[in-house]
Amino acid sequence: MTDSDSRDALIGAAREAAARAYAPYSGFHVGAALLLKNGDVVTGANVENASYGLTLCAETSAIAKIANEGWIAELAAVAIVGGRPDGEALLGSDPVHPCGRCRQILNEAAERSRTDIWVHCASGDGAQVASYRLSELLPAAFGPKDLGLIPD
Ligand code: THU
């Protein structure tokens, strides 16, 4: 499998996850797919709440899943897809980038995984993808290394 095949497969998993979003307030469905070092993929979607500020983003939901399984140090890459559903389709022509809080939450797993993870950001219609290293999206991050949690 080429790098672009594996990127596209991860985006496909994020798209499937977006279909399981619970987003009755914003109508904006986001899916995140985490690639683990062993090739497994774990997904999450946004979970909104009537008390709007309590909303969980897709990336945060997915990171909670791997942390709960004991895999927080196994992260290799992430794909994010977002848009507005229209029947089976997901609309939206601009790549969706992780919010600031999610960048920090992704950084926790990335540092513990000792990997400057790829972050693939895709548009709802799938036509646009922008790929970054997490260090580009969150430069000079504060993380577990600053609290002595990353041994040499
Ligand atoms: N959202 C995410 O799931 N991830 C992000 O990184 C940005 C925003 C969700 C939260 C909310 O349910 C909806 O998108 C609109 O803000």
PDB file of C-alpha atoms in Angstrom, residues 18-128:
ATOM      1  CA  ALA A  18     -18.746  11.177  10.618  1.00  0.00           C
ATOM      2  CA  ALA A  19     -21.950   9.348   9.678  1.00  0.00           C
ATOM      3  CA  ARG A  20     -22.228   8.395  13.364  1.00  0.00           C
ATOM      4  CA  ALA A  21     -21.881  11.955  14.677  1.00  0.00           C
ATOM      5  CA  TYR A  22     -24.434  13.164  17.170  1.00  0.00           C
ATOM      6  CA  ALA A  23     -24.701  16.776  16.060  1.00  0.00           C
ATOM      7  CA  PRO A  24     -28.361  17.858  16.165  1.00  0.00           C
ATOM      8  CA  TYR A  25     -27.479  21.461  17.113  1.00  0.00           C
ATOM      9  CA  SER A  26     -24.774  22.457  14.635  1.00  0.00           C
ATOM     10  CA  GLY A  27     -25.665  19.962  11.906  1.00  0.00           C
ATOM     11  CA  PHE A  28     -21.889  19.743  11.301  1.00  0.00           C
ATOM     12  CA  HIS A  29     -20.701  16.150  11.317  1.00  0.00           C
ATOM     13  CA  VAL A  30     -17.051  15.456  12.069  1.00  0.00           C
ATOM     14  CA  GLY A  31     -15.288  12.108  11.978  1.00  0.00           C
ATOM     15  CA  ALA A  32     -11.757  11.343  13.153  1.00  0.00           C
ATOM     16  CA  ALA A  33      -9.756   8.198  12.436  1.00  0.00           C
ATOM     17  CA  LEU A  34      -6.623   7.366  14.406  1.00  0.00           C
ATOM     18  CA  LEU A  35      -4.031   5.085  12.817  1.00  0.00           C
ATOM     19  CA  LEU A  36      -2.153   3.062  15.407  1.00  0.00           C
ATOM     20  CA  LYS A  37       1.414   1.844  15.002  1.00  0.00           C
ATOM     21  CA  ASN A  38       0.190  -1.723  14.467  1.00  0.00           C
ATOM     22  CA  GLY A  39      -2.075  -0.628  11.581  1.00  0.00           C
ATOM     23  CA  ASP A  40      -5.325  -0.714  13.527  1.00  0.00           C
ATOM     24  CA  VAL A  41      -7.724   2.197  13.087  1.00  0.00           C
ATOM     25  CA  VAL A  42      -9.876   3.653  15.884  1.00  0.00           C
ATOM     26  CA  THR A  43     -12.542   6.241  15.081  1.00  0.00           C
ATOM     27  CA  GLY A  44     -14.626   8.856  16.838  1.00  0.00           C
ATOM     28  CA  ALA A  45     -17.260  11.441  15.963  1.00  0.00           C
ATOM     29  CA  ASN A  46     -18.495  14.622  17.588  1.00  0.00           C
ATOM     30  CA  VAL A  47     -21.017  14.300  20.409  1.00  0.00           C
ATOM     31  CA  GLU A  48     -23.038  17.453  21.026  1.00  0.00           C
ATOM     32  CA  ASN A  49     -25.057  18.365  24.094  1.00  0.00           C
ATOM     33  CA  ALA A  50     -28.064  20.574  24.825  1.00  0.00           C
ATOM     34  CA  SER A  51     -25.631  22.478  27.036  1.00  0.00           C
ATOM     35  CA  TYR A  52     -23.618  23.431  23.947  1.00  0.00           C
ATOM     36  CA  GLY A  53     -20.271  24.008  25.632  1.00  0.00           C
ATOM     37  CA  LEU A  54     -20.120  20.397  26.765  1.00  0.00           C
ATOM     38  CA  THR A  55     -19.737  19.150  23.197  1.00  0.00           C
ATOM     39  CA  LEU A  56     -17.044  16.576  22.551  1.00  0.00           C
ATOM     40  CA  CYS A  57     -15.139  16.907  19.295  1.00  0.00           C
ATOM     41  CA  ALA A  58     -14.509  13.921  17.066  1.00  0.00           C
ATOM     42  CA  GLU A  59     -10.746  13.913  17.695  1.00  0.00           C
ATOM     43  CA  THR A  60     -11.213  14.082  21.454  1.00  0.00           C
ATOM     44  CA  SER A  61     -13.742  11.228  21.370  1.00  0.00           C
ATOM     45  CA  ALA A  62     -11.307   9.077  19.389  1.00  0.00           C
ATOM     46  CA  ILE A  63      -8.356   9.857  21.672  1.00  0.00           C
ATOM     47  CA  ALA A  64     -10.496   8.958  24.707  1.00  0.00           C
ATOM     48  CA  LYS A  65     -11.172   5.584  23.112  1.00  0.00           C
ATOM     49  CA  ILE A  66      -7.485   4.734  22.598  1.00  0.00           C
ATOM     50  CA  ALA A  67      -6.545   6.030  26.043  1.00  0.00           C
ATOM     51  CA  ASN A  68      -9.225   3.845  27.596  1.00  0.00           C
ATOM     52  CA  GLU A  69      -7.801   0.826  25.769  1.00  0.00           C
ATOM     53  CA  GLY A  70      -4.266   1.548  26.959  1.00  0.00           C
ATOM     54  CA  TRP A  71      -3.069   2.618  23.498  1.00  0.00           C
ATOM     55  CA  ILE A  72      -2.284   6.304  24.070  1.00  0.00           C
ATOM     56  CA  ALA A  73       1.370   5.703  23.165  1.00  0.00           C
ATOM     57  CA  GLU A  74       0.491   3.861  19.929  1.00  0.00           C
ATOM     58  CA  LEU A  75      -0.605   6.766  17.716  1.00  0.00           C
ATOM     59  CA  ALA A  76       0.877   7.142  14.213  1.00  0.00           C
ATOM     60  CA  ALA A  77      -1.498   9.431  12.262  1.00  0.00           C
ATOM     61  CA  VAL A  78      -4.966  10.973  12.237  1.00  0.00           C
ATOM     62  CA  ALA A  79      -7.501  11.893   9.577  1.00  0.00           C
ATOM     63  CA  ILE A  80     -10.347  14.360  10.086  1.00  0.00           C
ATOM     64  CA  VAL A  81     -13.378  14.853   7.855  1.00  0.00           C
ATOM     65  CA  GLY A  82     -16.225  17.291   8.425  1.00  0.00           C
ATOM     66  CA  GLY A  83     -19.250  18.692   6.695  1.00  0.00           C
ATOM     67  CA  ARG A  84     -23.006  18.809   6.523  1.00  0.00           C
ATOM     68  CA  PRO A  85     -24.848  15.611   5.647  1.00  0.00           C
ATOM     69  CA  ASP A  86     -27.211  15.523   2.692  1.00  0.00           C
ATOM     70  CA  GLY A  87     -28.684  12.043   2.583  1.00  0.00           C
ATOM     71  CA  GLU A  88     -25.753   9.678   2.183  1.00  0.00           C
ATOM     72  CA  ALA A  89     -23.425  12.480   1.062  1.00  0.00           C
ATOM     73  CA  LEU A  90     -21.324  14.764   3.223  1.00  0.00           C
ATOM     74  CA  LEU A  91     -21.165  18.293   1.820  1.00  0.00           C
ATOM     75  CA  GLY A  92     -18.338  20.754   2.273  1.00  0.00           C
ATOM     76  CA  SER A  93     -15.495  21.829   0.023  1.00  0.00           C
ATOM     77  CA  ASP A  94     -12.886  23.015   2.536  1.00  0.00           C
ATOM     78  CA  PRO A  95     -10.639  20.752   4.609  1.00  0.00           C
ATOM     79  CA  VAL A  96     -11.620  20.661   8.287  1.00  0.00           C
ATOM     80  CA  HIS A  97      -8.750  21.372  10.651  1.00  0.00           C
ATOM     81  CA  PRO A  98      -8.676  20.336  14.304  1.00  0.00           C
ATOM     82  CA  CYS A  99      -9.730  22.980  16.819  1.00  0.00           C
ATOM     83  CA  GLY A 100      -7.171  24.290  19.275  1.00  0.00           C
ATOM     84  CA  ARG A 101      -8.277  22.069  22.137  1.00  0.00           C
ATOM     85  CA  CYS A 102      -8.086  18.983  19.934  1.00  0.00           C
ATOM     86  CA  ARG A 103      -4.569  19.909  18.770  1.00  0.00           C
ATOM     87  CA  GLN A 104      -3.481  19.871  22.405  1.00  0.00           C
ATOM     88  CA  ILE A 105      -5.284  16.588  23.066  1.00  0.00           C
ATOM     89  CA  LEU A 106      -3.722  15.017  19.970  1.00  0.00           C
ATOM     90  CA  ASN A 107      -0.333  16.274  21.163  1.00  0.00           C
ATOM     91  CA  GLU A 108      -0.642  14.313  24.394  1.00  0.00           C
ATOM     92  CA  ALA A 109      -0.915  11.038  22.472  1.00  0.00           C
ATOM     93  CA  ALA A 110       1.650  12.083  19.853  1.00  0.00           C
ATOM     94  CA  GLU A 111       4.309  12.897  22.443  1.00  0.00           C
ATOM     95  CA  ARG A 112       3.625   9.704  24.351  1.00  0.00           C
ATOM     96  CA  SER A 113       3.901   7.886  21.013  1.00  0.00           C
ATOM     97  CA  ARG A 114       7.207   9.703  20.284  1.00  0.00           C
ATOM     98  CA  THR A 115       5.872  10.559  16.822  1.00  0.00           C
ATOM     99  CA  ASP A 116       5.343  13.869  15.056  1.00  0.00           C
ATOM    100  CA  ILE A 117       2.090  12.473  13.681  1.00  0.00           C
ATOM    101  CA  TRP A 118       0.597  13.249  10.293  1.00  0.00           C
ATOM    102  CA  VAL A 119      -2.726  15.086  10.480  1.00  0.00           C
ATOM    103  CA  HIS A 120      -4.771  14.651   7.283  1.00  0.00           C
ATOM    104  CA  CYS A 121      -7.583  17.200   7.045  1.00  0.00           C
ATOM    105  CA  ALA A 122     -10.279  16.470   4.461  1.00  0.00           C
ATOM    106  CA  SER A 123     -13.313  18.308   3.136  1.00  0.00           C
ATOM    107  CA  GLY A 124     -16.759  16.782   3.445  1.00  0.00           C
ATOM    108  CA  ASP A 125     -16.916  16.102  -0.287  1.00  0.00           C
ATOM    109  CA  GLY A 126     -13.505  14.404  -0.103  1.00  0.00           C
ATOM    110  CA  ALA A 127     -12.058  16.506  -2.915  1.00  0.00           C
ATOM    111  CA  GLN A 128      -9.653  18.543  -0.777  1.00  0.00           C
TER     112      GLN A 128
END
